[in-house]
Amino acid sequence: MSTTEKAMEAFVHETGSWVAAQLESCTRCGMCAEACHFYQATGNPEYAPVWKMELLRRAYEQRFTLVGGIKLSLGLDKPITDEEIAHWGELNYEACTVCNKCSMVCPMGIDIGSLLHGMRAGLAAAGAIPADLAAAVTKQVDEGSPLGMTDKVWDQRLEWVADEWEVEIPRDVKGATTLVVFSSIEVMKFPANVAAIAKVLNKAGEKWTVSSKAREIVNFGFYEGSEEHTKLFLNRVLDGAKDLGVKRIVVTECGHAYDALRWHAANWIPEASNFEVIHITGVLGELIGSGRIKIKPGFFNDGGKITFHDACKIQRKGGHIQEPRDILKVLAPDAFIEMTPNREESVCCGGGGGVIAVKAADPVRYASFELKIDQVNTVSAKTVAMTCSNCRLQFTDGVDHFKLDWKVAGLSQMVADALEE
Ligand code: SF4
Ligand code: SF4
């Protein structure tokens, strides 16, 4: 099968009545363009969301509609080519974080993010994914993690975190209530976050555990758009949860992983609905709201202004909008300040959806990050707090690249630092 045939087969597979209705509803008004941070940052018309999903629309029209057949026979449209597949691969993997802000402005209520995920399914089937993203997927298939967090590395890192921060990290505890699955970004790049979450859960008296089987929450199959790989990585988490007999799975600071496990897993794997899936932001809100842990009021009042970056999958999609604000208003009542836009209207960091893993995307990723720089500088914040380690990676890299003098902070770490003894 040629590249195009593989993509077309996958597009057709993706195109049920719901997708058809969504595609038919688009009036091509173009209002979604300005909502996209990549379009806003560059003015490139090919970065308009409606254009990024154009290949899916043409595949649908050509395969399923009379108009599409007539257009082809009259030469008003041409069959999709391998070159077009490759080009849309670049547009979708380098200049879309699947943040779904575009859906919020569409007057037809089209769920553009879901259609763009469908685009990725076709592109992945055709192999039109960037080499570095494909390599990360292969690493996750072979080693269990895209960041080289093999069994041995995971074991050593957790032991080191426990020693370094003097915190107990319960492992493979059968009968625990809660399974916590960290992302390799945290374990490898932000280990203090691992220690912080352990400290908070221990303080709350939570019966929790990590699992050596379910040790990676990141899902590069989901970034890629491959159902096969997404399910493989989800099953690793769910098998670990099943073996230990836990009731709920806590996803730590990773937005895309939360999206995959919270909203997609049960559609593919029925056993997924046996578990409550919750993001650590929700857990922090619960623990503080119920008084199971106490944090020191005003603990972060004196280090300059603090603002909060809303992550697309955790705040906009996940709804964990109020908890971080309630926490920051206790920790830094005089220093907390909102940037604009915020909450569900927040602008994406620019590094999600696998974009940060694609080297060729660096120029547009940095261009997009300049939007965040403006927002943070407008409120003169010196610290930007967040609840997604992928956003944190993008912010940390952006701070380094643009030589900014801000601190980038994970909310779990702030809570752990401010715990009342
Ligand atoms: S805003 Fe909605 S209707 Fe308008 S072009 Fe974008 S997807 Fe189509
Ligand atoms: S999902 Fe986000 S990044 Fe992708 S086209 Fe829509 S606004 Fe742009």
Short mmCIF file of C-alpha atoms and ligand atoms in Angstrom, two decimals:
data_model
loop_
_atom_site.label_atom_id
_atom_site.label_comp_id
_atom_site.label_asym_id
_atom_site.label_seq_id
_atom_site.Cartn_x
_atom_site.Cartn_y
_atom_site.Cartn_z
CA MET A 1 0.00 0.00 0.00
CA SER A 2 1.33 3.47 -0.81
CA THR A 3 1.68 6.21 1.80
CA THR A 4 -1.45 7.88 0.52
CA GLU A 5 -3.47 4.67 0.53
CA LYS A 6 -2.49 3.97 4.14
CA ALA A 7 -3.47 7.50 5.16
CA MET A 8 -6.74 7.31 3.24
CA GLU A 9 -7.64 3.98 4.85
CA ALA A 10 -7.02 5.48 8.29
CA PHE A 11 -8.97 8.64 7.43
CA VAL A 12 -11.88 6.51 6.26
CA HIS A 13 -11.65 4.46 9.47
CA GLU A 14 -11.79 7.72 11.47
CA THR A 15 -14.78 9.04 9.53
CA GLY A 16 -17.94 7.87 11.21
CA SER A 17 -21.18 9.84 11.14
CA TRP A 18 -19.98 12.14 13.93
CA VAL A 19 -16.82 13.16 12.04
CA ALA A 20 -18.83 13.53 8.82
CA ALA A 21 -21.32 15.84 10.55
CA GLN A 22 -18.50 17.91 12.03
CA LEU A 23 -16.77 18.28 8.66
CA GLU A 24 -20.03 19.13 6.88
CA SER A 25 -20.76 21.83 9.47
CA CYS A 26 -17.66 23.87 8.72
CA THR A 27 -18.56 27.08 6.89
CA ARG A 28 -14.89 28.00 6.29
CA CYS A 29 -15.43 31.25 8.16
CA GLY A 30 -11.82 31.22 9.36
CA MET A 31 -12.65 32.42 12.88
CA CYS A 32 -10.58 29.59 14.34
CA ALA A 33 -7.37 31.04 12.84
CA GLU A 34 -6.87 33.80 15.41
CA ALA A 35 -7.44 31.33 18.27
CA CYS A 36 -4.37 29.32 17.29
CA HIS A 37 -1.16 30.43 18.99
CA PHE A 38 0.93 29.23 16.04
CA TYR A 39 -1.12 31.32 13.62
CA GLN A 40 -1.12 34.29 15.99
CA ALA A 41 2.65 34.10 16.42
CA THR A 42 3.55 33.74 12.74
CA GLY A 43 0.60 34.87 10.62
CA ASN A 44 1.18 31.77 8.46
CA PRO A 45 -2.22 30.98 6.89
CA GLU A 46 -1.34 27.28 6.75
CA TYR A 47 -1.40 27.27 10.56
CA ALA A 48 -5.11 28.08 10.63
CA PRO A 49 -6.83 25.13 12.32
CA VAL A 50 -9.31 24.72 9.47
CA TRP A 51 -6.41 24.31 7.05
CA LYS A 52 -4.60 21.79 9.26
CA MET A 53 -7.60 19.46 8.97
CA GLU A 54 -8.13 20.10 5.24
CA LEU A 55 -6.75 16.72 4.19
CA LEU A 56 -9.24 14.89 6.40
CA ARG A 57 -12.04 16.97 4.85
CA ARG A 58 -10.86 16.23 1.31
CA ALA A 59 -10.50 12.50 2.07
CA TYR A 60 -14.06 12.49 3.41
CA GLU A 61 -15.39 14.44 0.45
CA GLN A 62 -13.60 12.30 -2.14
CA ARG A 63 -14.53 8.94 -0.57
CA PHE A 64 -18.02 9.58 0.74
CA THR A 65 -19.77 12.35 -1.18
CA LEU A 66 -21.21 12.77 -4.64
CA VAL A 67 -19.76 16.28 -4.81
CA GLY A 68 -16.29 14.87 -4.16
CA GLY A 69 -16.70 12.31 -6.96
CA ILE A 70 -17.89 14.98 -9.40
CA LYS A 71 -15.05 17.33 -8.46
CA LEU A 72 -12.52 14.56 -9.10
CA SER A 73 -14.05 13.60 -12.45
CA LEU A 74 -14.16 17.24 -13.62
CA GLY A 75 -10.60 17.89 -12.45
CA LEU A 76 -11.78 20.43 -9.85
CA ASP A 77 -9.93 18.40 -7.19
CA LYS A 78 -7.09 15.93 -7.46
CA PRO A 79 -6.42 12.70 -5.57
CA ILE A 80 -4.39 13.32 -2.43
CA THR A 81 -0.66 12.77 -3.01
CA ASP A 82 2.23 11.44 -0.92
CA GLU A 83 3.72 14.95 -0.94
CA GLU A 84 0.53 16.39 0.54
CA ILE A 85 0.52 13.73 3.25
CA ALA A 86 4.13 14.63 4.13
CA HIS A 87 3.32 18.36 4.15
CA TRP A 88 0.28 17.96 6.41
CA GLY A 89 2.46 15.79 8.65
CA GLU A 90 4.69 18.84 9.16
CA LEU A 91 1.73 21.16 9.75
CA ASN A 92 0.09 18.89 12.29
CA TYR A 93 3.07 17.59 14.26
CA GLU A 94 5.15 20.79 14.22
CA ALA A 95 2.49 23.47 14.51
CA CYS A 96 -0.37 21.97 16.49
CA THR A 97 -0.37 21.06 20.17
CA VAL A 98 -3.97 19.75 19.97
CA CYS A 99 -4.73 22.35 22.65
CA ASN A 100 -8.28 22.69 21.35
CA LYS A 101 -8.57 26.41 21.94
CA CYS A 102 -9.76 26.71 18.35
CA SER A 103 -12.90 24.71 19.20
CA MET A 104 -13.88 27.34 21.74
CA VAL A 105 -14.30 30.04 19.13
CA CYS A 106 -15.87 28.00 16.32
CA PRO A 107 -19.39 29.39 15.78
CA MET A 108 -20.48 25.95 14.52
CA GLY A 109 -19.32 24.23 17.69
CA ILE A 110 -16.95 21.95 15.81
CA ASP A 111 -14.61 19.90 18.00
CA ILE A 112 -11.58 20.79 15.91
CA GLY A 113 -9.15 19.16 18.37
CA SER A 114 -10.78 15.77 17.91
CA LEU A 115 -10.66 16.15 14.13
CA LEU A 116 -7.00 17.09 14.33
CA HIS A 117 -6.39 13.99 16.43
CA GLY A 118 -8.13 12.06 13.63
CA MET A 119 -5.73 13.73 11.17
CA ARG A 120 -2.84 12.40 13.22
CA ALA A 121 -4.28 8.88 13.03
CA GLY A 122 -4.07 9.03 9.24
CA LEU A 123 -0.65 10.63 9.24
CA ALA A 124 0.71 8.09 11.72
CA ALA A 125 -0.69 5.20 9.67
CA ALA A 126 1.10 6.63 6.62
CA GLY A 127 4.35 7.01 8.57
CA ALA A 128 4.26 10.78 8.02
CA ILE A 129 5.47 11.55 11.52
CA PRO A 130 8.71 13.38 12.33
CA ALA A 131 11.67 11.03 12.86
CA ASP A 132 12.35 12.26 16.41
CA LEU A 133 8.73 11.69 17.45
CA ALA A 134 8.80 8.22 15.84
CA ALA A 135 12.04 7.44 17.72
CA ALA A 136 10.42 8.44 21.03
CA VAL A 137 7.47 6.13 20.30
CA THR A 138 9.84 3.24 19.50
CA LYS A 139 11.73 3.88 22.74
CA GLN A 140 8.52 3.77 24.71
CA VAL A 141 7.52 0.51 23.00
CA ASP A 142 10.93 -1.12 23.60
CA GLU A 143 12.08 0.36 26.91
CA GLY A 144 8.84 1.44 28.52
CA SER A 145 9.61 5.15 28.34
CA PRO A 146 10.47 7.75 25.68
CA LEU A 147 13.08 9.34 27.95
CA GLY A 148 15.14 6.20 28.54
CA MET A 149 13.53 5.45 31.89
CA THR A 150 14.06 1.69 31.76
CA ASP A 151 13.15 -0.57 34.71
CA LYS A 152 16.67 -0.18 36.06
CA VAL A 153 16.81 3.60 35.63
CA TRP A 154 13.36 3.99 37.23
CA ASP A 155 14.47 1.86 40.16
CA GLN A 156 17.66 3.84 40.68
CA ARG A 157 16.00 7.24 40.28
CA LEU A 158 13.27 6.44 42.81
CA GLU A 159 15.80 5.16 45.30
CA TRP A 160 17.85 8.34 44.83
CA VAL A 161 14.79 10.62 45.19
CA ALA A 162 13.80 8.82 48.41
CA ASP A 163 17.34 9.27 49.83
CA GLU A 164 17.92 12.80 48.59
CA TRP A 165 14.62 14.23 49.83
CA GLU A 166 14.29 11.81 52.76
CA VAL A 167 10.83 10.75 51.76
CA GLU A 168 9.18 7.36 51.69
CA ILE A 169 7.95 6.20 48.27
CA PRO A 170 5.82 3.06 48.70
CA ARG A 171 6.36 0.63 45.85
CA ASP A 172 4.17 -2.19 44.54
CA VAL A 173 1.96 -2.21 47.63
CA LYS A 174 -0.93 -4.61 47.07
CA GLY A 175 -4.14 -3.35 48.57
CA ALA A 176 -3.18 0.32 48.38
CA THR A 177 -6.11 2.58 47.49
CA THR A 178 -4.30 4.88 45.12
CA LEU A 179 -1.80 4.22 42.36
CA VAL A 180 0.33 7.23 41.46
CA VAL A 181 1.87 7.13 38.00
CA PHE A 182 4.54 9.74 37.34
CA SER A 183 5.73 10.94 33.96
CA SER A 184 9.33 10.30 32.95
CA ILE A 185 9.66 14.08 32.52
CA GLU A 186 9.19 14.39 36.28
CA VAL A 187 11.33 11.39 37.22
CA MET A 188 14.19 12.35 34.90
CA LYS A 189 14.03 16.16 34.77
CA PHE A 190 11.99 17.38 37.74
CA PRO A 191 12.66 14.75 40.44
CA ALA A 192 11.82 17.24 43.19
CA ASN A 193 8.23 16.97 41.95
CA VAL A 194 8.25 13.24 42.65
CA ALA A 195 9.51 13.87 46.17
CA ALA A 196 6.94 16.64 46.65
CA ILE A 197 3.97 14.48 45.69
CA ALA A 198 5.25 11.66 47.93
CA LYS A 199 5.62 14.10 50.83
CA VAL A 200 2.10 15.46 50.37
CA LEU A 201 0.43 12.05 50.11
CA ASN A 202 2.36 10.68 53.10
CA LYS A 203 1.39 13.71 55.15
CA ALA A 204 -2.27 13.17 54.22
CA GLY A 205 -2.05 9.53 55.30
CA GLU A 206 -3.08 8.34 51.84
CA LYS A 207 -2.72 4.60 51.19
CA TRP A 208 -0.80 4.98 47.98
CA THR A 209 1.82 3.23 45.92
CA VAL A 210 3.79 3.41 42.72
CA SER A 211 4.01 0.37 40.46
CA SER A 212 7.09 -0.97 38.70
CA LYS A 213 4.78 -2.25 35.99
CA ALA A 214 2.84 1.00 35.57
CA ARG A 215 5.78 3.35 35.87
CA GLU A 216 5.25 5.72 32.92
CA ILE A 217 2.16 7.87 32.42
CA VAL A 218 3.43 9.69 29.30
CA ASN A 219 1.77 8.30 26.18
CA PHE A 220 3.69 9.01 23.00
CA GLY A 221 1.24 6.83 21.06
CA PHE A 222 -1.40 9.45 21.85
CA TYR A 223 0.85 12.26 20.63
CA GLU A 224 1.54 10.26 17.49
CA GLY A 225 -2.16 9.50 16.92
CA SER A 226 -1.68 5.72 16.75
CA GLU A 227 -4.53 3.82 18.39
CA GLU A 228 -2.38 0.68 18.61
CA HIS A 229 0.45 2.37 20.50
CA THR A 230 -1.88 4.46 22.65
CA LYS A 231 -3.68 1.31 23.79
CA LEU A 232 -0.39 -0.51 24.41
CA PHE A 233 0.81 2.23 26.76
CA LEU A 234 -2.59 2.61 28.45
CA ASN A 235 -2.73 -1.14 29.05
CA ARG A 236 0.62 -1.04 30.83
CA VAL A 237 -0.83 1.44 33.32
CA LEU A 238 -4.14 -0.39 33.69
CA ASP A 239 -2.44 -3.80 34.12
CA GLY A 240 -0.30 -2.37 36.90
CA ALA A 241 -3.38 -0.90 38.58
CA LYS A 242 -5.27 -4.19 38.26
CA ASP A 243 -2.38 -6.24 39.73
CA LEU A 244 -2.22 -4.06 42.81
CA GLY A 245 -5.99 -3.89 43.27
CA VAL A 246 -6.12 -0.09 43.57
CA LYS A 247 -9.33 1.89 43.27
CA ARG A 248 -8.01 5.04 41.73
CA ILE A 249 -5.17 6.18 39.51
CA VAL A 250 -3.58 9.56 40.06
CA VAL A 251 -2.02 11.11 36.98
CA THR A 252 0.74 13.48 38.01
CA GLU A 253 1.83 16.60 36.18
CA CYS A 254 1.24 15.55 32.54
CA GLY A 255 -1.69 16.92 30.56
CA HIS A 256 -1.74 14.73 27.46
CA ALA A 257 -1.37 11.59 29.58
CA TYR A 258 -4.36 12.73 31.62
CA ASP A 259 -6.40 13.24 28.45
CA ALA A 260 -5.53 9.75 27.18
CA LEU A 261 -6.28 7.90 30.43
CA ARG A 262 -9.20 10.00 31.68
CA TRP A 263 -11.26 10.41 28.51
CA HIS A 264 -10.06 7.97 25.89
CA ALA A 265 -8.99 4.79 27.69
CA ALA A 266 -12.50 3.55 28.53
CA ASN A 267 -13.60 3.91 24.88
CA TRP A 268 -10.97 1.38 23.85
CA ILE A 269 -10.42 -0.69 26.98
CA PRO A 270 -13.62 -1.36 28.98
CA GLU A 271 -11.72 -2.26 32.21
CA ALA A 272 -10.45 1.31 32.35
CA SER A 273 -13.82 2.34 33.74
CA ASN A 274 -13.14 0.19 36.84
CA PHE A 275 -10.79 2.90 38.08
CA GLU A 276 -11.34 6.45 39.15
CA VAL A 277 -8.82 8.56 37.24
CA ILE A 278 -7.92 11.88 38.78
CA HIS A 279 -5.26 14.49 38.17
CA ILE A 280 -2.91 15.47 40.98
CA THR A 281 -4.32 19.02 40.81
CA GLY A 282 -7.70 17.61 41.88
CA VAL A 283 -6.04 15.59 44.63
CA LEU A 284 -4.28 18.69 46.00
CA GLY A 285 -7.59 20.55 45.98
CA GLU A 286 -9.31 17.69 47.80
CA LEU A 287 -6.61 17.30 50.45
CA ILE A 288 -6.39 21.01 51.22
CA GLY A 289 -10.14 21.61 50.99
CA SER A 290 -10.92 18.78 53.41
CA GLY A 291 -8.19 19.81 55.85
CA ARG A 292 -6.22 16.56 55.44
CA ILE A 293 -3.17 18.68 54.79
CA LYS A 294 -2.55 22.28 55.80
CA ILE A 295 -0.41 24.81 53.98
CA LYS A 296 1.21 27.91 55.43
CA PRO A 297 -0.70 31.04 54.44
CA GLY A 298 1.47 33.63 52.73
CA PHE A 299 4.45 31.25 52.39
CA PHE A 300 5.26 32.59 48.91
CA ASN A 301 4.27 36.21 49.47
CA ASP A 302 7.74 37.71 49.39
CA GLY A 303 9.45 36.52 46.19
CA GLY A 304 7.79 38.83 43.67
CA LYS A 305 4.58 38.37 41.76
CA ILE A 306 3.37 34.84 40.93
CA THR A 307 1.13 34.03 38.00
CA PHE A 308 -0.45 30.75 36.90
CA HIS A 309 -0.29 29.12 33.47
CA ASP A 310 -3.40 27.06 32.67
CA ALA A 311 -2.55 23.82 30.87
CA CYS A 312 -4.83 22.93 27.95
CA LYS A 313 -5.60 19.36 29.01
CA ILE A 314 -5.70 19.88 32.77
CA GLN A 315 -7.44 23.22 33.09
CA ARG A 316 -9.25 23.91 29.77
CA LYS A 317 -10.31 20.31 29.17
CA GLY A 318 -9.93 18.83 32.67
CA GLY A 319 -11.70 21.63 34.50
CA HIS A 320 -9.12 21.89 37.30
CA ILE A 321 -9.29 25.65 37.05
CA GLN A 322 -10.26 26.73 40.54
CA GLU A 323 -8.05 24.49 42.71
CA PRO A 324 -4.71 26.07 41.69
CA ARG A 325 -6.16 29.54 42.23
CA ASP A 326 -7.55 28.66 45.65
CA ILE A 327 -4.15 27.23 46.61
CA LEU A 328 -2.17 30.19 45.27
CA LYS A 329 -4.48 32.65 47.01
CA VAL A 330 -3.55 30.96 50.31
CA LEU A 331 0.16 30.59 49.54
CA ALA A 332 0.64 34.03 48.03
CA PRO A 333 -2.40 36.25 48.69
CA ASP A 334 -0.41 39.43 48.03
CA ALA A 335 1.70 38.10 45.17
CA PHE A 336 -0.71 36.06 43.03
CA ILE A 337 -1.80 37.78 39.85
CA GLU A 338 -3.68 36.48 36.80
CA MET A 339 -2.21 36.88 33.35
CA THR A 340 -4.56 37.46 30.43
CA PRO A 341 -6.10 35.45 28.86
CA ASN A 342 -6.51 32.87 31.57
CA ARG A 343 -8.56 29.88 32.73
CA GLU A 344 -10.20 28.02 29.82
CA GLU A 345 -9.19 30.82 27.46
CA SER A 346 -5.51 30.50 28.29
CA VAL A 347 -2.99 30.37 25.47
CA CYS A 348 -1.10 27.07 25.16
CA CYS A 349 2.59 27.02 26.14
CA GLY A 350 3.39 25.91 22.58
CA GLY A 351 5.27 22.74 23.53
CA GLY A 352 2.45 20.24 24.10
CA GLY A 353 1.08 17.55 21.81
CA GLY A 354 4.59 16.19 21.22
CA VAL A 355 5.76 19.47 19.59
CA ILE A 356 8.62 19.90 22.06
CA ALA A 357 10.01 16.52 20.98
CA VAL A 358 10.27 17.63 17.33
CA LYS A 359 13.48 19.53 16.59
CA ALA A 360 12.19 20.96 13.32
CA ALA A 361 9.40 22.64 15.29
CA ASP A 362 11.83 24.75 17.38
CA PRO A 363 11.44 28.03 15.42
CA VAL A 364 7.63 28.02 15.53
CA ARG A 365 7.63 26.69 19.11
CA TYR A 366 9.79 29.61 20.25
CA ALA A 367 7.74 32.07 18.20
CA SER A 368 4.63 30.84 19.96
CA PHE A 369 6.31 31.04 23.37
CA GLU A 370 6.82 34.77 22.80
CA LEU A 371 3.05 35.15 23.30
CA LYS A 372 3.49 33.72 26.81
CA ILE A 373 6.45 36.01 27.44
CA ASP A 374 4.25 39.03 26.70
CA GLN A 375 1.48 37.77 28.97
CA VAL A 376 3.83 37.08 31.89
CA ASN A 377 5.79 40.32 31.47
CA THR A 378 2.62 42.38 31.24
CA VAL A 379 1.82 41.46 34.84
CA SER A 380 5.51 41.66 35.89
CA ALA A 381 5.43 38.16 37.35
CA LYS A 382 8.69 36.67 38.58
CA THR A 383 7.33 33.14 39.05
CA VAL A 384 5.06 31.17 36.74
CA ALA A 385 3.34 28.24 38.44
CA MET A 386 1.76 25.34 36.56
CA THR A 387 0.50 21.78 36.94
CA CYS A 388 1.89 20.11 33.80
CA SER A 389 5.50 18.97 33.52
CA ASN A 390 5.38 19.19 29.73
CA CYS A 391 4.41 22.88 30.00
CA ARG A 392 7.12 23.19 32.61
CA LEU A 393 9.67 21.76 30.20
CA GLN A 394 8.58 24.26 27.56
CA PHE A 395 8.71 27.16 30.04
CA THR A 396 12.10 26.08 31.42
CA ASP A 397 13.49 25.79 27.90
CA GLY A 398 11.89 29.11 26.91
CA VAL A 399 13.32 30.89 29.97
CA ASP A 400 16.75 29.55 29.03
CA HIS A 401 16.41 30.34 25.31
CA PHE A 402 15.16 33.91 25.81
CA LYS A 403 17.32 34.53 28.93
CA LEU A 404 14.37 35.48 31.11
CA ASP A 405 14.63 36.12 34.82
CA TRP A 406 11.54 34.20 35.90
CA LYS A 407 11.25 31.11 38.03
CA VAL A 408 9.17 28.20 36.72
CA ALA A 409 7.38 26.29 39.47
CA GLY A 410 5.34 23.11 39.75
CA LEU A 411 2.28 23.56 41.98
CA SER A 412 2.82 20.21 43.77
CA GLN A 413 6.29 21.35 44.79
CA MET A 414 4.97 24.67 46.08
CA VAL A 415 2.38 22.84 48.19
CA ALA A 416 4.99 20.41 49.56
CA ASP A 417 7.35 23.28 50.44
CA ALA A 418 4.60 25.06 52.32
CA LEU A 419 3.20 22.07 54.25
CA GLU A 420 2.42 22.70 57.91
CA GLU A 421 4.28 20.15 60.03
S1 SF4 B 1 -14.24 28.47 13.01
FE1 SF4 B 1 -15.34 26.50 12.73
S2 SF4 B 1 -16.69 26.86 10.97
FE2 SF4 B 1 -15.15 28.51 10.94
S3 SF4 B 1 -13.48 27.72 9.64
FE3 SF4 B 1 -12.92 27.17 11.73
S4 SF4 B 1 -13.75 25.10 11.97
FE4 SF4 B 1 -14.79 25.97 10.18
S1 SF4 B 2 -5.65 22.58 18.57
FE1 SF4 B 2 -4.51 24.39 19.32
S2 SF4 B 2 -2.55 24.30 18.23
FE2 SF4 B 2 -3.96 22.92 17.13
S3 SF4 B 2 -4.87 24.17 15.54
FE3 SF4 B 2 -6.27 24.31 17.31
S4 SF4 B 2 -5.56 26.15 18.44
FE4 SF4 B 2 -3.90 25.58 17.00
#
